[in-house]
Amino acid sequence: MGPRVLLALGALAWGLRLAEATVSSEAKRSVSPLVATPCWQVEDFVVVQDCALCTTFQAKTMPECSMTGFIEQISCAVSKKEEYKSCRSVVTEARSFWKFEGATICVAVAFALLVMYRQRVLDRKALEKVRKQIESI
């Protein structure tokens, strides 16, 4: 057999392995159970109970509580299911915002003071240099 025949057979074998891998991965995907999509992701919903802090029992038993620590009860319009959805507390978000604003203001004041101090040091050095030049005349 010549090198061309061996090369062709190798390419054919490689193509078959690639096709088998693709088919087996598609078969694995089709065999895997479908994950139920929450109704609030595909339907319109109404909030039954506003966003509230999870109790310790809910935090341990409900996966929705693990994300933010807050949940709200919703009712889906079409399927009429009542489910829980993770949510963000307005009070917590506002508190986080004002903490960030306070930290930003503190850093700005610190750097402003640093700039003022550095400017005074440079002004003193410049005045000293001018004084030495005048004395040398």
Short mmCIF file of N, CA and C in Angstrom, two decimals:
data_model
loop_
_atom_site.label_atom_id
_atom_site.label_comp_id
_atom_site.label_asym_id
_atom_site.label_seq_id
_atom_site.Cartn_x
_atom_site.Cartn_y
_atom_site.Cartn_z
N MET A 1 0.85 -1.18 0.00
CA MET A 1 0.00 0.00 0.00
C MET A 1 0.89 1.23 0.00
N GLY A 2 0.44 2.20 -0.75
CA GLY A 2 1.20 3.44 -0.84
C GLY A 2 0.84 4.39 0.27
N PRO A 3 1.60 5.47 0.42
CA PRO A 3 1.34 6.44 1.49
C PRO A 3 -0.01 7.15 1.32
N ARG A 4 -0.46 7.30 0.09
CA ARG A 4 -1.75 7.97 -0.13
C ARG A 4 -2.90 7.12 0.39
N VAL A 5 -2.83 5.82 0.19
CA VAL A 5 -3.88 4.93 0.64
C VAL A 5 -3.92 4.94 2.18
N LEU A 6 -2.75 4.86 2.81
CA LEU A 6 -2.70 4.89 4.27
C LEU A 6 -3.24 6.21 4.82
N LEU A 7 -2.91 7.30 4.16
CA LEU A 7 -3.41 8.61 4.58
C LEU A 7 -4.93 8.69 4.44
N ALA A 8 -5.46 8.15 3.35
CA ALA A 8 -6.90 8.15 3.13
C ALA A 8 -7.60 7.29 4.18
N LEU A 9 -7.04 6.10 4.49
CA LEU A 9 -7.64 5.24 5.50
C LEU A 9 -7.60 5.91 6.89
N GLY A 10 -6.51 6.59 7.19
CA GLY A 10 -6.41 7.30 8.47
C GLY A 10 -7.44 8.41 8.58
N ALA A 11 -7.62 9.16 7.51
CA ALA A 11 -8.62 10.23 7.51
C ALA A 11 -10.02 9.67 7.65
N LEU A 12 -10.29 8.54 7.00
CA LEU A 12 -11.61 7.90 7.09
C LEU A 12 -11.86 7.43 8.53
N ALA A 13 -10.86 6.81 9.15
CA ALA A 13 -11.02 6.34 10.53
C ALA A 13 -11.24 7.51 11.48
N TRP A 14 -10.50 8.59 11.27
CA TRP A 14 -10.66 9.77 12.12
C TRP A 14 -12.06 10.36 11.96
N GLY A 15 -12.56 10.41 10.72
CA GLY A 15 -13.91 10.93 10.47
C GLY A 15 -14.97 10.07 11.13
N LEU A 16 -14.79 8.73 11.10
CA LEU A 16 -15.75 7.84 11.74
C LEU A 16 -15.76 8.02 13.26
N ARG A 17 -14.58 8.18 13.87
CA ARG A 17 -14.51 8.41 15.31
C ARG A 17 -15.20 9.72 15.69
N LEU A 18 -15.00 10.74 14.87
CA LEU A 18 -15.64 12.04 15.12
C LEU A 18 -17.16 11.91 15.02
N ALA A 19 -17.64 11.19 14.01
CA ALA A 19 -19.08 11.00 13.84
C ALA A 19 -19.67 10.21 15.00
N GLU A 20 -18.97 9.17 15.47
CA GLU A 20 -19.45 8.38 16.61
C GLU A 20 -19.52 9.24 17.86
N ALA A 21 -18.52 10.08 18.06
CA ALA A 21 -18.51 10.94 19.24
C ALA A 21 -19.68 11.92 19.21
N THR A 22 -19.97 12.44 18.02
CA THR A 22 -21.09 13.38 17.88
C THR A 22 -22.41 12.69 18.15
N VAL A 23 -22.58 11.49 17.58
CA VAL A 23 -23.82 10.76 17.76
C VAL A 23 -24.00 10.37 19.23
N SER A 24 -22.93 9.90 19.88
CA SER A 24 -23.05 9.48 21.27
C SER A 24 -23.35 10.68 22.19
N SER A 25 -22.75 11.85 21.89
CA SER A 25 -23.04 13.02 22.73
C SER A 25 -24.47 13.49 22.52
N GLU A 26 -24.99 13.38 21.28
CA GLU A 26 -26.39 13.75 21.04
C GLU A 26 -27.32 12.77 21.72
N ALA A 27 -26.95 11.48 21.73
CA ALA A 27 -27.77 10.47 22.39
C ALA A 27 -27.80 10.72 23.89
N LYS A 28 -26.66 11.10 24.46
CA LYS A 28 -26.61 11.40 25.89
C LYS A 28 -27.51 12.57 26.22
N ARG A 29 -27.51 13.58 25.35
CA ARG A 29 -28.35 14.76 25.59
C ARG A 29 -29.83 14.40 25.52
N SER A 30 -30.19 13.54 24.58
CA SER A 30 -31.60 13.22 24.42
C SER A 30 -32.08 12.28 25.53
N VAL A 31 -31.18 11.49 26.12
CA VAL A 31 -31.55 10.56 27.17
C VAL A 31 -31.68 11.27 28.51
N SER A 32 -30.92 12.37 28.72
CA SER A 32 -30.94 13.06 30.00
C SER A 32 -32.33 13.63 30.27
N PRO A 33 -32.76 13.60 31.53
CA PRO A 33 -34.10 14.10 31.85
C PRO A 33 -34.17 15.61 31.65
N LEU A 34 -35.33 16.07 31.24
CA LEU A 34 -35.52 17.50 31.02
C LEU A 34 -35.69 18.20 32.36
N VAL A 35 -35.01 19.31 32.50
CA VAL A 35 -35.11 20.10 33.72
C VAL A 35 -36.34 20.99 33.59
N ALA A 36 -37.19 20.95 34.59
CA ALA A 36 -38.42 21.74 34.54
C ALA A 36 -38.10 23.23 34.64
N THR A 37 -38.56 23.99 33.68
CA THR A 37 -38.36 25.43 33.69
C THR A 37 -39.42 26.06 34.59
N PRO A 38 -39.02 26.94 35.49
CA PRO A 38 -40.03 27.60 36.34
C PRO A 38 -41.03 28.36 35.47
N CYS A 39 -42.28 28.35 35.90
CA CYS A 39 -43.34 28.97 35.08
C CYS A 39 -43.13 30.47 34.92
N TRP A 40 -42.49 31.12 35.90
CA TRP A 40 -42.31 32.57 35.81
C TRP A 40 -41.32 32.97 34.73
N GLN A 41 -40.53 32.01 34.22
CA GLN A 41 -39.59 32.33 33.14
C GLN A 41 -40.24 32.29 31.77
N VAL A 42 -41.37 31.59 31.65
CA VAL A 42 -42.01 31.44 30.34
C VAL A 42 -43.41 32.03 30.29
N GLU A 43 -43.96 32.42 31.42
CA GLU A 43 -45.33 32.95 31.47
C GLU A 43 -45.35 34.29 32.19
N ASP A 44 -46.48 34.97 32.04
CA ASP A 44 -46.72 36.17 32.84
C ASP A 44 -47.08 35.70 34.25
N PHE A 45 -46.74 36.52 35.24
CA PHE A 45 -47.03 36.14 36.61
C PHE A 45 -47.43 37.35 37.43
N VAL A 46 -48.06 37.08 38.56
CA VAL A 46 -48.49 38.10 39.50
C VAL A 46 -47.83 37.80 40.84
N VAL A 47 -47.32 38.82 41.50
CA VAL A 47 -46.68 38.65 42.81
C VAL A 47 -47.77 38.53 43.86
N VAL A 48 -47.80 37.39 44.55
CA VAL A 48 -48.79 37.13 45.59
C VAL A 48 -48.29 37.68 46.93
N GLN A 49 -47.01 37.42 47.23
CA GLN A 49 -46.41 37.91 48.48
C GLN A 49 -45.13 38.64 48.12
N ASP A 50 -44.99 39.86 48.60
CA ASP A 50 -43.82 40.68 48.28
C ASP A 50 -42.54 40.05 48.79
N CYS A 51 -41.43 40.59 48.31
CA CYS A 51 -40.10 40.11 48.66
C CYS A 51 -39.90 40.21 50.17
N ALA A 52 -39.53 39.07 50.78
CA ALA A 52 -39.34 39.04 52.24
C ALA A 52 -38.13 38.17 52.57
N LEU A 53 -37.57 38.41 53.75
CA LEU A 53 -36.42 37.65 54.21
C LEU A 53 -36.82 36.20 54.47
N CYS A 54 -35.98 35.27 54.05
CA CYS A 54 -36.26 33.85 54.28
C CYS A 54 -36.09 33.52 55.75
N THR A 55 -36.95 32.64 56.24
CA THR A 55 -36.78 32.14 57.60
C THR A 55 -35.63 31.13 57.58
N THR A 56 -35.16 30.73 58.76
CA THR A 56 -34.06 29.77 58.81
C THR A 56 -34.48 28.43 58.21
N PHE A 57 -35.73 28.05 58.41
CA PHE A 57 -36.23 26.80 57.84
C PHE A 57 -36.27 26.90 56.31
N GLN A 58 -36.78 28.02 55.79
CA GLN A 58 -36.83 28.21 54.34
C GLN A 58 -35.42 28.24 53.74
N ALA A 59 -34.49 28.87 54.44
CA ALA A 59 -33.12 28.97 53.95
C ALA A 59 -32.49 27.58 53.80
N LYS A 60 -32.87 26.65 54.67
CA LYS A 60 -32.31 25.31 54.61
C LYS A 60 -33.03 24.42 53.59
N THR A 61 -34.31 24.67 53.37
CA THR A 61 -35.09 23.75 52.54
C THR A 61 -35.36 24.25 51.12
N MET A 62 -35.32 25.55 50.89
CA MET A 62 -35.68 26.08 49.57
C MET A 62 -34.44 26.58 48.84
N PRO A 63 -34.18 26.06 47.64
CA PRO A 63 -32.99 26.52 46.89
C PRO A 63 -33.10 27.99 46.46
N GLU A 64 -34.31 28.51 46.37
CA GLU A 64 -34.49 29.92 45.98
C GLU A 64 -33.90 30.86 47.02
N CYS A 65 -33.90 30.45 48.28
CA CYS A 65 -33.38 31.30 49.36
C CYS A 65 -31.87 31.38 49.35
N SER A 66 -31.21 30.40 48.78
CA SER A 66 -29.75 30.36 48.85
C SER A 66 -29.09 31.45 48.01
N MET A 67 -29.76 31.96 47.01
CA MET A 67 -29.15 32.98 46.14
C MET A 67 -29.03 34.33 46.82
N THR A 68 -30.14 34.86 47.30
CA THR A 68 -30.13 36.21 47.87
C THR A 68 -30.55 36.26 49.33
N GLY A 69 -31.21 35.21 49.81
CA GLY A 69 -31.73 35.22 51.17
C GLY A 69 -33.12 35.82 51.25
N PHE A 70 -33.69 36.18 50.11
CA PHE A 70 -35.03 36.75 50.04
C PHE A 70 -35.84 36.00 48.99
N ILE A 71 -37.15 35.83 49.25
CA ILE A 71 -38.02 35.19 48.26
C ILE A 71 -39.33 35.95 48.17
N GLU A 72 -40.00 35.75 47.03
CA GLU A 72 -41.36 36.26 46.86
C GLU A 72 -42.20 35.15 46.27
N GLN A 73 -43.47 35.12 46.65
CA GLN A 73 -44.38 34.10 46.14
C GLN A 73 -45.09 34.69 44.93
N ILE A 74 -45.13 33.90 43.85
CA ILE A 74 -45.75 34.36 42.62
C ILE A 74 -46.78 33.35 42.16
N SER A 75 -47.71 33.83 41.33
CA SER A 75 -48.72 32.98 40.73
C SER A 75 -48.66 33.17 39.22
N CYS A 76 -48.42 32.09 38.49
CA CYS A 76 -48.33 32.17 37.04
C CYS A 76 -49.72 32.25 36.43
N ALA A 77 -49.87 33.04 35.37
CA ALA A 77 -51.18 33.32 34.80
C ALA A 77 -51.77 32.13 34.05
N VAL A 78 -51.00 31.49 33.21
CA VAL A 78 -51.53 30.43 32.35
C VAL A 78 -51.68 29.11 33.10
N SER A 79 -50.63 28.67 33.77
CA SER A 79 -50.64 27.36 34.42
C SER A 79 -51.27 27.39 35.81
N LYS A 80 -51.52 28.57 36.35
CA LYS A 80 -52.11 28.76 37.68
C LYS A 80 -51.26 28.14 38.80
N LYS A 81 -49.96 27.99 38.56
CA LYS A 81 -49.06 27.46 39.58
C LYS A 81 -48.66 28.58 40.53
N GLU A 82 -48.45 28.21 41.77
CA GLU A 82 -47.89 29.14 42.74
C GLU A 82 -46.49 28.66 43.07
N GLU A 83 -45.51 29.50 42.82
CA GLU A 83 -44.11 29.14 43.05
C GLU A 83 -43.43 30.26 43.82
N TYR A 84 -42.21 29.95 44.25
CA TYR A 84 -41.38 30.93 44.92
C TYR A 84 -40.24 31.32 44.00
N LYS A 85 -39.86 32.59 44.08
CA LYS A 85 -38.82 33.13 43.22
C LYS A 85 -37.86 33.93 44.09
N SER A 86 -36.56 33.80 43.83
CA SER A 86 -35.57 34.59 44.55
C SER A 86 -35.70 36.05 44.14
N CYS A 87 -35.50 36.95 45.08
CA CYS A 87 -35.63 38.38 44.77
C CYS A 87 -34.59 39.17 45.57
N ARG A 88 -34.48 40.44 45.28
CA ARG A 88 -33.56 41.32 46.00
C ARG A 88 -34.38 42.31 46.82
N SER A 89 -33.97 42.49 48.05
CA SER A 89 -34.66 43.40 48.94
C SER A 89 -34.30 44.84 48.60
N VAL A 90 -35.29 45.70 48.52
CA VAL A 90 -35.05 47.12 48.22
C VAL A 90 -34.26 47.77 49.35
N VAL A 91 -34.57 47.42 50.58
CA VAL A 91 -33.89 47.99 51.73
C VAL A 91 -32.41 47.59 51.72
N THR A 92 -32.14 46.32 51.45
CA THR A 92 -30.75 45.84 51.41
C THR A 92 -29.98 46.49 50.27
N GLU A 93 -30.63 46.61 49.12
CA GLU A 93 -29.98 47.25 47.97
C GLU A 93 -29.68 48.72 48.28
N ALA A 94 -30.62 49.43 48.92
CA ALA A 94 -30.40 50.83 49.27
C ALA A 94 -29.26 50.97 50.27
N ARG A 95 -29.22 50.08 51.25
CA ARG A 95 -28.16 50.11 52.25
C ARG A 95 -26.79 49.87 51.58
N SER A 96 -26.73 48.90 50.67
CA SER A 96 -25.48 48.62 49.96
C SER A 96 -25.05 49.83 49.12
N PHE A 97 -26.03 50.48 48.47
CA PHE A 97 -25.72 51.66 47.66
C PHE A 97 -25.12 52.76 48.52
N TRP A 98 -25.73 53.04 49.68
CA TRP A 98 -25.23 54.13 50.51
C TRP A 98 -23.89 53.79 51.16
N LYS A 99 -23.65 52.51 51.44
CA LYS A 99 -22.32 52.10 51.92
C LYS A 99 -21.27 52.38 50.85
N PHE A 100 -21.61 52.04 49.62
CA PHE A 100 -20.69 52.30 48.50
C PHE A 100 -20.44 53.80 48.34
N GLU A 101 -21.50 54.59 48.38
CA GLU A 101 -21.36 56.05 48.26
C GLU A 101 -20.50 56.61 49.38
N GLY A 102 -20.72 56.14 50.61
CA GLY A 102 -19.92 56.61 51.75
C GLY A 102 -18.44 56.26 51.59
N ALA A 103 -18.18 55.03 51.14
CA ALA A 103 -16.78 54.62 50.93
C ALA A 103 -16.14 55.46 49.83
N THR A 104 -16.89 55.74 48.77
CA THR A 104 -16.37 56.56 47.67
C THR A 104 -16.04 57.97 48.14
N ILE A 105 -16.90 58.55 48.95
CA ILE A 105 -16.67 59.90 49.47
C ILE A 105 -15.45 59.91 50.39
N CYS A 106 -15.33 58.88 51.24
CA CYS A 106 -14.16 58.81 52.14
C CYS A 106 -12.86 58.71 51.36
N VAL A 107 -12.84 57.90 50.31
CA VAL A 107 -11.63 57.77 49.49
C VAL A 107 -11.34 59.09 48.79
N ALA A 108 -12.38 59.77 48.29
CA ALA A 108 -12.17 61.05 47.61
C ALA A 108 -11.59 62.09 48.57
N VAL A 109 -12.11 62.15 49.79
CA VAL A 109 -11.59 63.10 50.79
C VAL A 109 -10.15 62.77 51.14
N ALA A 110 -9.85 61.48 51.31
CA ALA A 110 -8.48 61.09 51.65
C ALA A 110 -7.50 61.50 50.55
N PHE A 111 -7.86 61.26 49.30
CA PHE A 111 -6.97 61.64 48.20
C PHE A 111 -6.89 63.16 48.03
N ALA A 112 -7.98 63.89 48.32
CA ALA A 112 -7.92 65.35 48.27
C ALA A 112 -6.95 65.89 49.32
N LEU A 113 -7.00 65.31 50.51
CA LEU A 113 -6.07 65.73 51.56
C LEU A 113 -4.63 65.39 51.18
N LEU A 114 -4.43 64.24 50.57
CA LEU A 114 -3.10 63.85 50.12
C LEU A 114 -2.57 64.81 49.06
N VAL A 115 -3.43 65.21 48.13
CA VAL A 115 -3.02 66.16 47.09
C VAL A 115 -2.67 67.51 47.71
N MET A 116 -3.47 67.98 48.68
CA MET A 116 -3.20 69.26 49.33
C MET A 116 -1.87 69.20 50.09
N TYR A 117 -1.61 68.10 50.80
CA TYR A 117 -0.35 67.94 51.51
C TYR A 117 0.83 67.96 50.55
N ARG A 118 0.71 67.21 49.47
CA ARG A 118 1.80 67.15 48.49
C ARG A 118 2.03 68.52 47.86
N GLN A 119 0.98 69.26 47.59
CA GLN A 119 1.13 70.59 47.00
C GLN A 119 1.87 71.53 47.95
N ARG A 120 1.55 71.45 49.25
CA ARG A 120 2.25 72.28 50.23
C ARG A 120 3.73 71.93 50.31
N VAL A 121 4.05 70.64 50.26
CA VAL A 121 5.45 70.21 50.29
C VAL A 121 6.19 70.76 49.08
N LEU A 122 5.58 70.65 47.91
CA LEU A 122 6.22 71.16 46.69
C LEU A 122 6.36 72.68 46.71
N ASP A 123 5.35 73.38 47.26
CA ASP A 123 5.45 74.84 47.37
C ASP A 123 6.60 75.24 48.30
N ARG A 124 6.74 74.52 49.44
CA ARG A 124 7.84 74.81 50.35
C ARG A 124 9.19 74.58 49.69
N LYS A 125 9.31 73.52 48.93
CA LYS A 125 10.56 73.23 48.23
C LYS A 125 10.87 74.31 47.20
N ALA A 126 9.85 74.77 46.50
CA ALA A 126 10.06 75.82 45.50
C ALA A 126 10.47 77.12 46.18
N LEU A 127 9.82 77.49 47.30
CA LEU A 127 10.19 78.70 48.03
C LEU A 127 11.61 78.60 48.57
N GLU A 128 12.00 77.44 49.08
CA GLU A 128 13.36 77.25 49.58
C GLU A 128 14.38 77.41 48.47
N LYS A 129 14.05 76.88 47.31
CA LYS A 129 14.96 77.00 46.16
C LYS A 129 15.11 78.46 45.74
N VAL A 130 14.00 79.18 45.70
CA VAL A 130 14.05 80.62 45.34
C VAL A 130 14.83 81.39 46.41
N ARG A 131 14.63 81.08 47.69
CA ARG A 131 15.35 81.76 48.77
C ARG A 131 16.86 81.54 48.64
N LYS A 132 17.27 80.29 48.32
CA LYS A 132 18.69 79.99 48.15
C LYS A 132 19.27 80.74 46.96
N GLN A 133 18.50 80.87 45.89
CA GLN A 133 18.99 81.59 44.72
C GLN A 133 19.14 83.06 45.03
N ILE A 134 18.21 83.62 45.82
CA ILE A 134 18.31 85.05 46.17
C ILE A 134 19.49 85.27 47.10
N GLU A 135 19.74 84.39 48.04
CA GLU A 135 20.86 84.52 48.95
C GLU A 135 22.21 84.44 48.23
N SER A 136 22.27 83.68 47.15
CA SER A 136 23.54 83.51 46.45
C SER A 136 23.89 84.73 45.59
N ILE A 137 23.02 85.66 45.40
CA ILE A 137 23.27 86.83 44.59
C ILE A 137 24.09 87.85 45.34
#
